[in-house]
Short mmCIF file of C-alpha atoms and ligand atoms in Angstrom, two decimals:
data_model
loop_
_atom_site.label_atom_id
_atom_site.label_comp_id
_atom_site.label_asym_id
_atom_site.label_seq_id
_atom_site.Cartn_x
_atom_site.Cartn_y
_atom_site.Cartn_z
CA MET Q 1244 -181.70 -41.93 -144.23
CA ILE Q 1245 -182.15 -38.55 -145.88
CA ASP Q 1246 -185.80 -37.74 -146.53
CA PRO Q 1247 -185.99 -36.72 -150.23
CA ASN Q 1248 -189.03 -34.57 -149.52
CA TYR Q 1249 -187.43 -32.87 -146.53
CA ARG Q 1250 -187.45 -29.44 -148.15
CA GLN Q 1251 -187.27 -27.77 -151.56
CA GLY Q 1252 -185.68 -24.45 -150.71
CA ASP Q 1253 -186.75 -21.09 -152.06
CA ALA Q 1254 -185.19 -17.76 -152.97
CA LYS Q 1255 -184.64 -17.05 -149.27
CA SER Q 1256 -182.62 -20.19 -148.74
CA ASP Q 1257 -178.90 -20.02 -148.84
CA PRO Q 1258 -177.76 -21.57 -152.16
CA PHE Q 1259 -175.80 -24.23 -150.31
CA GLY Q 1260 -178.94 -25.09 -148.30
CA GLN Q 1261 -181.14 -25.79 -151.32
CA ASP Q 1262 -182.17 -29.05 -152.93
CA ALA Q 1263 -180.91 -27.86 -156.27
CA MET Q 1264 -177.37 -27.83 -154.92
CA LEU Q 1265 -177.64 -31.55 -154.16
CA LYS Q 1266 -178.35 -32.35 -157.81
CA PRO Q 1267 -175.56 -33.04 -160.27
CA ALA Q 1268 -174.91 -30.38 -162.88
CA PRO Q 1269 -176.64 -31.11 -166.22
CA VAL Q 1270 -174.53 -32.98 -168.73
CA GLU Q 1271 -176.84 -34.16 -171.50
CA LYS Q 1272 -180.23 -32.54 -171.23
CA ILE Q 1273 -181.45 -29.11 -170.36
CA PRO Q 1274 -183.00 -29.22 -166.84
CA ASP Q 1275 -186.82 -29.43 -166.77
CA GLY Q 1276 -187.35 -26.19 -164.91
CA PRO Q 1277 -185.61 -23.05 -163.73
CA THR Q 1278 -183.62 -22.50 -160.57
CA THR Q 1279 -182.66 -19.27 -158.85
CA PRO Q 1280 -179.90 -17.11 -160.31
CA GLN Q 1281 -177.89 -17.63 -157.12
CA VAL Q 1282 -177.94 -21.40 -157.50
CA ALA Q 1283 -177.18 -21.26 -161.24
CA TYR Q 1284 -174.32 -18.86 -160.55
CA GLN Q 1285 -172.94 -21.05 -157.79
CA MET Q 1286 -173.04 -24.20 -159.89
CA VAL Q 1287 -171.28 -22.60 -162.84
CA LYS Q 1288 -168.78 -20.83 -160.63
CA ASP Q 1289 -167.97 -23.97 -158.67
CA GLU Q 1290 -167.39 -26.02 -161.77
CA THR Q 1291 -164.53 -23.70 -162.75
CA PHE Q 1292 -163.41 -22.92 -159.21
CA ALA Q 1293 -160.75 -25.64 -158.89
CA GLN Q 1294 -158.89 -24.42 -161.98
CA THR Q 1295 -155.66 -22.56 -161.77
CA GLN Q 1296 -155.47 -18.80 -161.41
CA PRO Q 1297 -155.09 -17.39 -164.93
CA ARG Q 1298 -152.01 -15.40 -163.89
CA LEU Q 1299 -150.29 -18.66 -162.94
CA ASN Q 1300 -150.96 -19.93 -166.46
CA LEU Q 1301 -147.53 -19.44 -168.00
CA ALA Q 1302 -148.46 -21.68 -170.94
CA THR Q 1303 -150.75 -19.17 -172.57
CA PHE Q 1304 -149.66 -16.26 -174.74
CA VAL Q 1305 -152.97 -14.59 -174.10
CA THR Q 1306 -153.51 -11.68 -171.71
CA THR Q 1307 -154.43 -12.68 -168.16
CA TYR Q 1308 -154.17 -9.25 -166.55
CA MET Q 1309 -155.73 -5.89 -167.37
CA ASP Q 1310 -156.19 -2.96 -165.03
CA GLU Q 1311 -159.51 -2.11 -163.36
CA TYR Q 1312 -160.55 0.64 -165.74
CA ALA Q 1313 -159.92 -1.54 -168.77
CA THR Q 1314 -161.90 -4.35 -167.18
CA LYS Q 1315 -164.72 -1.95 -166.34
CA LEU Q 1316 -164.83 -0.57 -169.89
CA MET Q 1317 -164.89 -4.02 -171.39
CA ASN Q 1318 -167.57 -5.28 -169.01
CA GLU Q 1319 -169.70 -2.24 -169.81
CA ALA Q 1320 -169.44 -3.00 -173.54
CA ILE Q 1321 -170.24 -6.69 -173.16
CA ASN Q 1322 -173.66 -6.30 -174.84
CA ILE Q 1323 -172.34 -4.66 -178.00
CA ASN Q 1324 -172.09 -6.61 -181.24
CA TYR Q 1325 -169.33 -5.15 -183.35
CA ILE Q 1326 -171.11 -5.84 -186.61
CA ASP Q 1327 -173.98 -3.50 -185.74
CA GLU Q 1328 -172.07 -0.58 -187.14
CA THR Q 1329 -175.14 1.39 -187.96
CA GLU Q 1330 -176.20 1.27 -184.32
CA TYR Q 1331 -172.73 1.73 -182.89
CA PRO Q 1332 -170.84 3.74 -185.52
CA ARG Q 1333 -168.35 5.11 -182.98
CA VAL Q 1334 -167.14 1.58 -182.25
CA ALA Q 1335 -166.43 1.08 -185.96
CA VAL Q 1336 -164.50 4.35 -186.05
CA MET Q 1337 -162.61 3.33 -182.91
CA CYS Q 1338 -161.74 0.03 -184.58
CA GLN Q 1339 -160.40 1.85 -187.61
CA LYS Q 1340 -158.35 4.14 -185.37
CA CYS Q 1341 -156.82 1.03 -183.80
CA ILE Q 1342 -155.99 -0.30 -187.29
CA ASN Q 1343 -154.30 3.02 -188.09
CA ILE Q 1344 -152.28 2.92 -184.88
CA VAL Q 1345 -151.20 -0.68 -185.44
CA ALA Q 1346 -150.37 0.00 -189.12
CA ASN Q 1347 -148.21 2.96 -188.11
CA LEU Q 1348 -146.45 0.94 -185.42
CA TRP Q 1349 -145.48 -1.36 -188.30
CA ASN Q 1350 -144.34 1.55 -190.52
CA SER Q 1351 -147.14 1.37 -193.03
CA PRO Q 1352 -146.33 3.46 -196.11
CA GLU Q 1353 -150.03 3.79 -197.00
CA GLN Q 1354 -151.08 7.36 -197.72
CA ASN Q 1355 -154.82 6.89 -197.19
CA LYS Q 1356 -156.27 8.40 -194.04
CA TRP Q 1357 -157.76 5.04 -193.07
CA LYS Q 1358 -155.15 2.31 -193.40
CA THR Q 1359 -156.09 -1.01 -194.95
CA GLY Q 1360 -156.58 -3.67 -192.31
CA ALA Q 1361 -159.11 -5.75 -190.48
CA LEU Q 1362 -160.32 -6.62 -187.05
CA ALA Q 1363 -160.15 -10.32 -186.22
CA ILE Q 1364 -161.11 -12.57 -183.36
CA GLY Q 1365 -157.45 -13.48 -182.90
CA SER Q 1366 -154.34 -14.14 -184.92
CA SER Q 1367 -155.91 -17.25 -186.40
CA GLU Q 1368 -158.55 -15.27 -188.27
CA ALA Q 1369 -156.02 -12.53 -189.02
CA CYS Q 1370 -153.55 -15.08 -190.49
CA MET Q 1371 -156.32 -16.62 -192.59
CA LEU Q 1372 -157.24 -13.22 -194.01
CA GLY Q 1373 -153.62 -12.39 -194.82
CA GLY Q 1374 -153.15 -15.81 -196.40
CA ILE Q 1375 -156.36 -15.67 -198.42
CA ALA Q 1376 -155.49 -12.21 -199.79
CA ALA Q 1377 -152.04 -13.40 -200.93
CA TRP Q 1378 -153.60 -16.49 -202.51
CA LYS Q 1379 -156.23 -14.41 -204.34
CA ARG Q 1380 -153.63 -11.94 -205.64
CA TRP Q 1381 -151.69 -14.89 -207.03
CA ILE Q 1382 -154.86 -16.29 -208.66
CA GLU Q 1383 -155.44 -12.91 -210.35
CA ARG Q 1384 -151.89 -12.81 -211.70
CA ARG Q 1385 -152.16 -16.40 -212.96
CA LYS Q 1386 -155.49 -15.70 -214.64
CA LYS Q 1387 -154.08 -12.63 -216.37
CA ALA Q 1388 -151.11 -14.66 -217.60
CA GLY Q 1389 -153.42 -17.43 -218.82
CA LYS Q 1390 -151.80 -19.94 -216.48
CA PRO Q 1391 -153.40 -22.58 -214.26
CA TYR Q 1392 -154.12 -21.63 -210.67
CA ASP Q 1393 -155.28 -24.93 -209.22
CA LYS Q 1394 -152.14 -25.92 -207.32
CA PRO Q 1395 -151.37 -23.11 -204.90
CA ASN Q 1396 -148.79 -23.51 -202.17
CA PHE Q 1397 -147.14 -21.49 -199.45
CA VAL Q 1398 -143.89 -22.02 -197.57
CA ILE Q 1399 -143.41 -21.81 -193.79
CA SER Q 1400 -141.05 -23.18 -191.15
CA ALA Q 1401 -142.12 -26.31 -189.27
CA GLY Q 1402 -142.35 -24.08 -186.23
CA TYR Q 1403 -145.71 -22.83 -187.49
CA GLN Q 1404 -148.71 -22.40 -185.25
CA VAL Q 1405 -151.61 -24.77 -185.91
CA VAL Q 1406 -153.63 -22.07 -187.70
CA TRP Q 1407 -151.47 -22.57 -190.81
CA GLU Q 1408 -152.32 -26.24 -190.88
CA LYS Q 1409 -155.98 -25.23 -190.68
CA PHE Q 1410 -155.49 -22.68 -193.44
CA ALA Q 1411 -153.91 -25.30 -195.71
CA THR Q 1412 -156.49 -27.98 -194.94
CA LEU Q 1413 -159.63 -25.85 -195.01
CA TRP Q 1414 -158.82 -24.06 -198.27
CA ASN Q 1415 -157.11 -27.00 -199.94
CA ILE Q 1416 -153.73 -25.34 -200.24
CA GLU Q 1417 -150.41 -27.13 -200.08
CA MET Q 1418 -148.26 -26.17 -197.09
CA ARG Q 1419 -144.55 -26.65 -197.70
CA GLN Q 1420 -142.74 -26.99 -194.41
CA VAL Q 1421 -139.11 -26.06 -193.95
CA PRO Q 1422 -137.83 -28.32 -191.16
CA LEU Q 1423 -136.22 -26.83 -188.07
CA SER Q 1424 -132.92 -28.32 -187.01
CA LYS Q 1425 -130.30 -27.75 -184.36
CA GLU Q 1426 -128.42 -25.57 -186.86
CA HIS Q 1427 -131.51 -23.79 -188.15
CA THR Q 1428 -133.59 -22.93 -185.12
CA THR Q 1429 -135.73 -20.57 -187.24
CA LEU Q 1430 -136.71 -20.44 -190.93
CA ASP Q 1431 -133.87 -21.73 -193.11
CA ILE Q 1432 -134.02 -19.17 -195.90
CA ASP Q 1433 -132.10 -21.12 -198.55
CA ALA Q 1434 -134.23 -24.19 -197.96
CA ALA Q 1435 -137.39 -22.04 -198.07
CA LEU Q 1436 -136.45 -20.55 -201.46
CA LYS Q 1437 -135.67 -23.99 -202.83
CA MET Q 1438 -139.26 -24.96 -202.03
CA CYS Q 1439 -140.72 -22.02 -203.96
CA ASP Q 1440 -142.01 -22.28 -207.50
CA GLU Q 1441 -144.47 -20.47 -209.76
CA ASN Q 1442 -147.34 -21.78 -207.62
CA THR Q 1443 -146.00 -20.32 -204.38
CA PHE Q 1444 -148.09 -17.35 -203.41
CA CYS Q 1445 -146.22 -16.46 -200.22
CA ILE Q 1446 -143.68 -17.34 -197.59
CA VAL Q 1447 -144.95 -16.92 -194.05
CA ALA Q 1448 -142.32 -15.61 -191.66
CA ILE Q 1449 -143.00 -15.81 -187.93
CA GLN Q 1450 -142.08 -13.20 -185.36
CA GLY Q 1451 -142.27 -15.00 -182.03
CA VAL Q 1452 -142.28 -18.67 -183.02
CA THR Q 1453 -144.83 -20.39 -180.82
CA TRP Q 1454 -142.56 -23.32 -179.97
CA THR Q 1455 -139.42 -21.38 -179.15
CA GLY Q 1456 -140.07 -17.63 -178.92
CA LEU Q 1457 -137.53 -16.92 -181.66
CA ASN Q 1458 -137.93 -14.66 -184.71
CA ASP Q 1459 -137.44 -15.64 -188.34
CA ASP Q 1460 -134.90 -13.32 -190.03
CA VAL Q 1461 -137.27 -11.29 -192.21
CA GLU Q 1462 -134.71 -8.78 -193.44
CA ALA Q 1463 -132.51 -11.54 -194.84
CA LEU Q 1464 -135.54 -13.34 -196.24
CA ASP Q 1465 -136.71 -10.18 -197.98
CA ALA Q 1466 -133.30 -9.64 -199.59
CA ALA Q 1467 -133.04 -13.27 -200.73
CA LEU Q 1468 -136.60 -13.21 -202.04
CA ASP Q 1469 -135.97 -10.00 -203.96
CA LYS Q 1470 -133.14 -11.73 -205.78
CA TYR Q 1471 -135.19 -14.89 -206.28
CA ASN Q 1472 -138.16 -13.00 -207.71
CA ALA Q 1473 -135.94 -10.98 -210.04
CA GLU Q 1474 -134.28 -14.15 -211.33
CA THR Q 1475 -137.40 -16.27 -211.73
CA GLY Q 1476 -140.04 -13.70 -212.61
CA ASN Q 1477 -142.18 -15.10 -209.77
CA GLU Q 1478 -143.81 -12.74 -207.30
CA VAL Q 1479 -143.54 -14.57 -204.01
CA CYS Q 1480 -144.42 -12.18 -201.19
CA ILE Q 1481 -144.12 -12.37 -197.40
CA HIS Q 1482 -146.90 -12.54 -194.84
CA ILE Q 1483 -145.65 -11.92 -191.32
CA ASP Q 1484 -147.32 -13.93 -188.58
CA ALA Q 1485 -146.43 -11.54 -185.78
CA ALA Q 1486 -148.92 -12.94 -183.27
CA THR Q 1487 -146.39 -12.16 -180.54
CA GLY Q 1488 -143.77 -9.98 -182.22
CA GLY Q 1489 -146.24 -7.45 -183.60
CA PHE Q 1490 -146.49 -5.80 -180.20
CA ILE Q 1491 -142.91 -6.48 -179.03
CA LEU Q 1492 -140.73 -5.41 -181.97
CA PRO Q 1493 -142.03 -1.82 -182.38
CA PHE Q 1494 -141.35 -1.05 -178.72
CA ILE Q 1495 -138.23 -3.08 -177.95
CA TYR Q 1496 -136.41 -3.16 -181.30
CA PRO Q 1497 -137.70 -0.12 -183.25
CA GLU Q 1498 -134.57 -0.18 -185.49
CA LYS Q 1499 -135.04 -3.76 -186.58
CA LYS Q 1500 -136.55 -4.08 -190.05
CA TRP Q 1501 -139.15 -6.83 -190.12
CA ASP Q 1502 -142.24 -4.90 -191.18
CA PHE Q 1503 -143.60 -2.77 -194.06
CA ARG Q 1504 -140.19 -1.11 -194.43
CA LEU Q 1505 -139.27 -4.28 -196.34
CA LYS Q 1506 -140.21 -4.60 -200.00
CA TRP Q 1507 -141.93 -7.99 -200.09
CA VAL Q 1508 -143.75 -7.77 -196.76
CA LEU Q 1509 -147.30 -7.11 -197.96
CA SER Q 1510 -149.34 -8.14 -194.92
CA ILE Q 1511 -148.83 -8.57 -191.19
CA SER Q 1512 -151.07 -10.16 -188.56
CA THR Q 1513 -150.96 -10.03 -184.77
CA SER Q 1514 -152.97 -10.94 -181.69
CA GLY Q 1515 -154.31 -7.91 -179.85
CA HIS Q 1516 -154.97 -10.35 -177.03
CA LYS Q 1517 -151.34 -11.42 -176.69
CA PHE Q 1518 -148.82 -8.60 -176.21
CA GLY Q 1519 -151.44 -6.09 -177.36
CA LEU Q 1520 -152.40 -6.59 -173.68
CA VAL Q 1521 -156.15 -7.11 -174.21
CA TYR Q 1522 -158.29 -9.98 -172.88
CA PRO Q 1523 -159.02 -12.81 -175.37
CA GLY Q 1524 -160.94 -12.24 -178.60
CA LEU Q 1525 -158.82 -9.78 -180.58
CA GLY Q 1526 -156.55 -9.91 -183.61
CA TRP Q 1527 -155.39 -7.48 -186.29
CA VAL Q 1528 -154.25 -7.81 -189.88
CA VAL Q 1529 -152.86 -4.95 -191.94
CA TRP Q 1530 -151.93 -4.75 -195.62
CA LYS Q 1531 -149.16 -2.57 -196.93
CA ASP Q 1532 -151.59 -0.71 -199.14
CA LYS Q 1533 -155.16 -0.93 -200.34
CA GLN Q 1534 -154.06 -2.52 -203.63
CA TYR Q 1535 -152.94 -5.68 -201.78
CA LEU Q 1536 -156.39 -6.41 -200.42
CA PRO Q 1537 -158.37 -8.08 -203.22
CA ALA Q 1538 -161.54 -6.12 -203.86
CA ASP Q 1539 -163.81 -9.14 -203.54
CA MET Q 1540 -162.67 -9.74 -199.96
CA SER Q 1541 -163.76 -6.36 -198.80
CA PHE Q 1542 -166.98 -4.67 -197.99
CA THR Q 1543 -166.84 -0.92 -198.16
CA VAL Q 1544 -168.99 1.39 -196.07
CA ASP Q 1545 -169.02 5.16 -196.23
CA TYR Q 1546 -170.97 6.26 -193.17
CA LEU Q 1547 -167.86 6.85 -191.08
CA GLY Q 1548 -167.05 10.22 -192.54
CA ALA Q 1549 -164.86 8.44 -195.06
CA GLU Q 1550 -164.77 5.17 -196.91
CA VAL Q 1551 -163.90 2.35 -194.57
CA THR Q 1552 -163.10 -1.12 -195.83
CA GLN Q 1553 -164.17 -4.15 -193.87
CA VAL Q 1554 -163.02 -7.73 -194.14
CA GLY Q 1555 -163.60 -10.76 -191.94
CA LEU Q 1556 -164.57 -14.40 -191.66
CA ASN Q 1557 -167.03 -13.96 -188.83
CA TYR Q 1558 -170.03 -11.68 -188.90
CA SER Q 1559 -171.10 -11.00 -185.29
CA ARG Q 1560 -168.26 -10.49 -182.86
CA PRO Q 1561 -167.66 -8.80 -179.52
CA ALA Q 1562 -166.86 -5.09 -179.54
CA ALA Q 1563 -165.51 -4.91 -175.97
CA GLN Q 1564 -162.00 -5.91 -177.05
CA ILE Q 1565 -161.78 -2.87 -179.30
CA LEU Q 1566 -162.55 -0.63 -176.36
CA GLY Q 1567 -159.91 -2.49 -174.36
CA GLN Q 1568 -157.32 -2.04 -177.12
CA TYR Q 1569 -158.08 1.63 -177.64
CA TYR Q 1570 -158.03 2.20 -173.88
CA ASN Q 1571 -154.56 0.63 -173.70
CA PHE Q 1572 -153.31 2.85 -176.53
CA ILE Q 1573 -154.55 5.96 -174.73
CA ARG Q 1574 -153.66 4.86 -171.22
CA LEU Q 1575 -150.18 3.55 -171.96
CA GLY Q 1576 -149.05 5.42 -175.03
CA PHE Q 1577 -145.87 4.33 -176.79
CA GLU Q 1578 -143.83 4.88 -173.64
CA GLY Q 1579 -146.22 2.88 -171.48
CA TYR Q 1580 -146.27 -0.11 -173.84
CA LYS Q 1581 -142.51 0.06 -173.95
CA ASN Q 1582 -142.33 0.01 -170.15
CA VAL Q 1583 -144.58 -3.03 -169.87
CA GLN Q 1584 -142.85 -4.96 -172.66
CA TYR Q 1585 -139.44 -3.97 -171.29
CA ASN Q 1586 -140.31 -5.42 -167.89
CA SER Q 1587 -141.61 -8.63 -169.45
CA MET Q 1588 -138.38 -8.90 -171.42
CA GLN Q 1589 -136.25 -8.25 -168.33
CA ILE Q 1590 -138.09 -10.90 -166.35
CA ALA Q 1591 -137.74 -13.36 -169.24
CA LYS Q 1592 -134.00 -12.64 -169.44
CA TYR Q 1593 -133.65 -13.03 -165.69
CA PHE Q 1594 -135.49 -16.36 -165.82
CA HIS Q 1595 -133.35 -17.45 -168.78
CA GLU Q 1596 -130.20 -16.68 -166.79
CA GLN Q 1597 -131.46 -18.50 -163.70
CA ILE Q 1598 -132.67 -21.59 -165.56
CA SER Q 1599 -129.30 -21.75 -167.38
CA ALA Q 1600 -127.61 -21.96 -163.99
CA PHE Q 1601 -129.39 -25.24 -163.16
CA PRO Q 1602 -126.97 -28.11 -163.78
CA GLU Q 1603 -129.88 -30.07 -165.32
CA PHE Q 1604 -131.02 -27.54 -167.90
CA VAL Q 1605 -129.90 -25.71 -170.99
CA PRO Q 1606 -131.90 -22.99 -172.76
CA TYR Q 1607 -133.12 -23.78 -176.27
CA SER Q 1608 -131.46 -20.62 -177.50
CA PRO Q 1609 -128.89 -18.22 -176.04
CA GLU Q 1610 -131.13 -15.35 -177.19
CA VAL Q 1611 -134.36 -14.10 -175.69
CA PRO Q 1612 -135.86 -11.90 -178.45
CA ASN Q 1613 -139.39 -12.18 -177.04
CA PRO Q 1614 -140.64 -12.58 -173.45
CA ILE Q 1615 -140.64 -16.34 -173.89
CA VAL Q 1616 -138.13 -18.80 -172.45
CA THR Q 1617 -137.77 -22.35 -173.73
CA TRP Q 1618 -135.37 -24.84 -172.16
CA LEU Q 1619 -134.57 -28.52 -172.18
CA MET Q 1620 -132.77 -31.09 -170.12
CA LYS Q 1621 -129.11 -31.50 -171.00
CA PRO Q 1622 -128.92 -34.75 -173.00
CA GLU Q 1623 -126.21 -36.11 -170.70
CA VAL Q 1624 -128.40 -35.39 -167.67
CA GLN Q 1625 -131.52 -36.85 -169.28
CA LYS Q 1626 -129.62 -40.05 -170.02
CA ASP Q 1627 -129.19 -40.86 -166.33
CA ALA Q 1628 -132.21 -39.04 -164.92
CA LYS Q 1629 -135.21 -40.97 -163.58
CA TRP Q 1630 -137.60 -38.26 -164.74
CA THR Q 1631 -138.52 -36.04 -167.66
CA LEU Q 1632 -139.79 -32.49 -168.07
CA TYR Q 1633 -143.33 -33.92 -168.13
CA ASP Q 1634 -142.83 -34.93 -164.50
CA LEU Q 1635 -141.61 -31.45 -163.69
CA GLN Q 1636 -144.73 -30.07 -165.37
CA ASP Q 1637 -146.89 -32.22 -163.05
CA LYS Q 1638 -144.95 -31.17 -159.96
CA LEU Q 1639 -145.30 -27.49 -160.79
CA ALA Q 1640 -149.02 -27.95 -161.46
CA GLN Q 1641 -149.36 -29.03 -157.84
CA HIS Q 1642 -148.33 -25.49 -156.91
CA GLY Q 1643 -150.78 -24.02 -159.41
CA TRP Q 1644 -148.18 -23.19 -162.11
CA MET Q 1645 -149.07 -24.12 -165.65
CA VAL Q 1646 -145.75 -24.70 -167.38
CA PRO Q 1647 -146.02 -26.99 -170.41
CA ALA Q 1648 -143.51 -29.61 -171.52
CA TYR Q 1649 -143.79 -30.69 -175.15
CA ALA Q 1650 -141.94 -32.38 -177.98
CA MET Q 1651 -140.61 -30.19 -180.78
CA PRO Q 1652 -141.94 -30.46 -184.37
CA VAL Q 1653 -140.83 -32.86 -187.11
CA ASN Q 1654 -137.12 -33.43 -187.52
CA ILE Q 1655 -136.37 -32.54 -183.90
CA GLN Q 1656 -139.39 -34.27 -182.38
CA ASN Q 1657 -137.19 -36.20 -179.95
CA MET Q 1658 -136.36 -32.96 -178.22
CA VAL Q 1659 -138.64 -32.28 -175.26
CA VAL Q 1660 -138.71 -28.70 -174.08
CA MET Q 1661 -140.45 -26.61 -171.47
CA ARG Q 1662 -141.63 -23.05 -171.95
CA ILE Q 1663 -142.86 -20.06 -170.00
CA LEU Q 1664 -144.48 -16.87 -171.23
CA CYS Q 1665 -143.51 -13.79 -169.24
CA LYS Q 1666 -146.56 -11.61 -169.64
CA GLN Q 1667 -147.78 -8.49 -167.93
CA GLY Q 1668 -148.86 -9.73 -164.50
CA PHE Q 1669 -145.94 -12.16 -164.09
CA SER Q 1670 -143.88 -10.14 -161.68
CA ARG Q 1671 -140.27 -10.55 -160.68
CA ASP Q 1672 -141.48 -11.79 -157.32
CA MET Q 1673 -143.65 -14.47 -158.95
CA CYS Q 1674 -140.70 -15.41 -161.12
CA ASP Q 1675 -138.58 -15.98 -158.00
CA GLU Q 1676 -141.34 -18.11 -156.51
CA LEU Q 1677 -141.51 -20.18 -159.66
CA LEU Q 1678 -137.74 -20.67 -159.65
CA HIS Q 1679 -137.94 -21.73 -156.02
CA ASP Q 1680 -140.67 -24.26 -156.86
CA ILE Q 1681 -138.66 -25.58 -159.82
CA LYS Q 1682 -135.62 -26.01 -157.59
CA ALA Q 1683 -137.61 -27.93 -154.97
CA ALA Q 1684 -139.32 -30.08 -157.61
CA VAL Q 1685 -136.02 -30.92 -159.31
CA ALA Q 1686 -134.50 -31.92 -155.96
CA GLU Q 1687 -137.42 -34.27 -155.31
CA LEU Q 1688 -137.26 -35.73 -158.82
CA ASN Q 1689 -133.50 -36.21 -158.59
CA ALA Q 1690 -134.02 -38.22 -155.40
CA LEU Q 1691 -136.32 -40.74 -157.13
CA GLU Q 1692 -135.19 -44.32 -156.85
CA TYR Q 1693 -137.12 -45.66 -159.85
CA PRO Q 1694 -137.85 -44.09 -163.24
CA THR Q 1695 -141.21 -42.40 -163.76
CA PRO Q 1696 -143.67 -43.68 -166.37
CA THR Q 1697 -142.78 -40.84 -168.74
CA ARG Q 1698 -139.09 -41.68 -168.37
CA ILE Q 1699 -139.80 -45.34 -169.18
CA ALA Q 1700 -141.89 -44.27 -172.18
CA MET Q 1701 -139.05 -42.06 -173.37
CA GLU Q 1702 -136.66 -45.00 -173.13
CA LYS Q 1703 -139.01 -47.06 -175.28
CA ASN Q 1704 -139.25 -44.19 -177.73
CA VAL Q 1705 -143.00 -43.92 -177.28
CA PRO Q 1706 -144.10 -40.48 -178.46
CA LEU Q 1707 -144.93 -38.47 -175.39
CA VAL Q 1708 -147.93 -36.25 -175.32
CA SER Q 1709 -148.52 -33.70 -172.67
CA LYS Q 1710 -151.78 -34.61 -170.97
CA SER Q 1711 -153.25 -31.31 -170.14
CA PHE Q 1712 -151.83 -28.65 -172.40
CA ASN Q 1713 -152.46 -27.38 -175.84
CA HIS Q 1714 -148.98 -25.99 -176.29
CA THR Q 1715 -149.42 -24.95 -179.87
CA GLY Q 1716 -149.98 -21.37 -179.05
CA LYS Q 1717 -152.45 -21.25 -176.22
C1 LIG G 2186 -150.92 -17.61 -180.97
C2 LIG G 2186 -150.45 -17.70 -182.35
C3 LIG G 2186 -151.35 -17.82 -183.41
C4 LIG G 2186 -152.84 -17.97 -183.19
O1 LIG G 2186 -153.31 -16.86 -182.54
P1 LIG G 2186 -154.72 -16.72 -181.83
O2 LIG G 2186 -154.73 -15.29 -181.48
O3 LIG G 2186 -154.67 -17.62 -180.64
O4 LIG G 2186 -155.77 -17.12 -182.80
C5 LIG G 2186 -150.85 -17.81 -184.70
N1 LIG G 2186 -149.54 -17.71 -184.92
C6 LIG G 2186 -148.63 -17.62 -183.93
C7 LIG G 2186 -147.18 -17.49 -184.27
C8 LIG G 2186 -149.06 -17.62 -182.60
O5 LIG G 2186 -148.16 -17.52 -181.61
#
């Protein structure tokens, strides 16, 4: 029998020798009294201890590795609220410098010293801001023309990230989805234009489609839209959701026109915390020129040595990410970003080649335009196999790898794919280890005598849902 009054423990006791460590962690109510920082630390730490190592999380697009100086800078700025610009004016200037740098990476034609853009908490907020601005510009045009503006819509491929569903639902806007198909693995431009009408305020083109890693063809879209607008008198513009591509294209494909070099591209958003190489909590949106940012969305301040325009959904927000982004720009420079992105691309291409060599698998696409590889089981193999990619996901998780399996969106929802993100921190050596673990797992699965539950469910056509992953962009 353990005596409950045996001892209480004090600050001198080892955390693991204290009473507090025998109590369950609070779930519903705040504990009655305090405990020591050591015990509190240990309890919080331990609760997250059994999770995977972030660098083994190949499901996420978000940065899981930064160097020591970046980490130090960000930790040192952890107590700074970005919105307190009066107190921390240099952070606001630094933010605006980052907007300038990003805008110029995307070939902004804007002549103003401070380019028109906004800091965001991620691409989701950045996409919302881009979308809202396009919607408001359309409202203005409709008002001027004396036409109704109560039925707005935008057009996007079904490979959209969930933020666009939120955008449509939260602001009561119709989202017109262009289905993906085996022939059209990215935005089908003809189909997209057929969906446009006078109430369409923009087409969203994606650079780095969350589900597949592919890029919509923006140059062709721009040309087709130019013709469409001339013929119809509509002014449908393009917002680019470049959550991934925004920091890949300028370094890897500088010749490729997808950005402000194109006529109808009026706004672009990206995640600083994806291939901008900064820890989570950072997004950017840039407009082609000040005139495309509706005045009532912006808040102008002039204490930065010039007029600086601010836009955002949130008020308070962390400043540390800005320091991390600006550090990366200085530390890496164009050449350094290119080196990092080049390596990620090379590792993705290597993985793509190796996974294609498995008799069981076929890549979703022959191309690897972003450091993302998506593959599926060959239909003829799946037919006789006793397992599915969901079982492979579970096997790999036993080795710590987070590699999601998921069903594709409407129209091709029967297709189950698997995907890895090759980010900074996923080395060639780790890639070989992963391939080794996949090989071993596939051998074990191939030796199964009876079908797995997911295989049986697939046979019965039960929609399969991955248990543990939010694949839609995280
Ligand atoms: C990740 C992603 C988003 C959402 O970005 P967050 O930075 O996670 O808010 C939006 N669009 C695409 C295409 C994405 O890949």
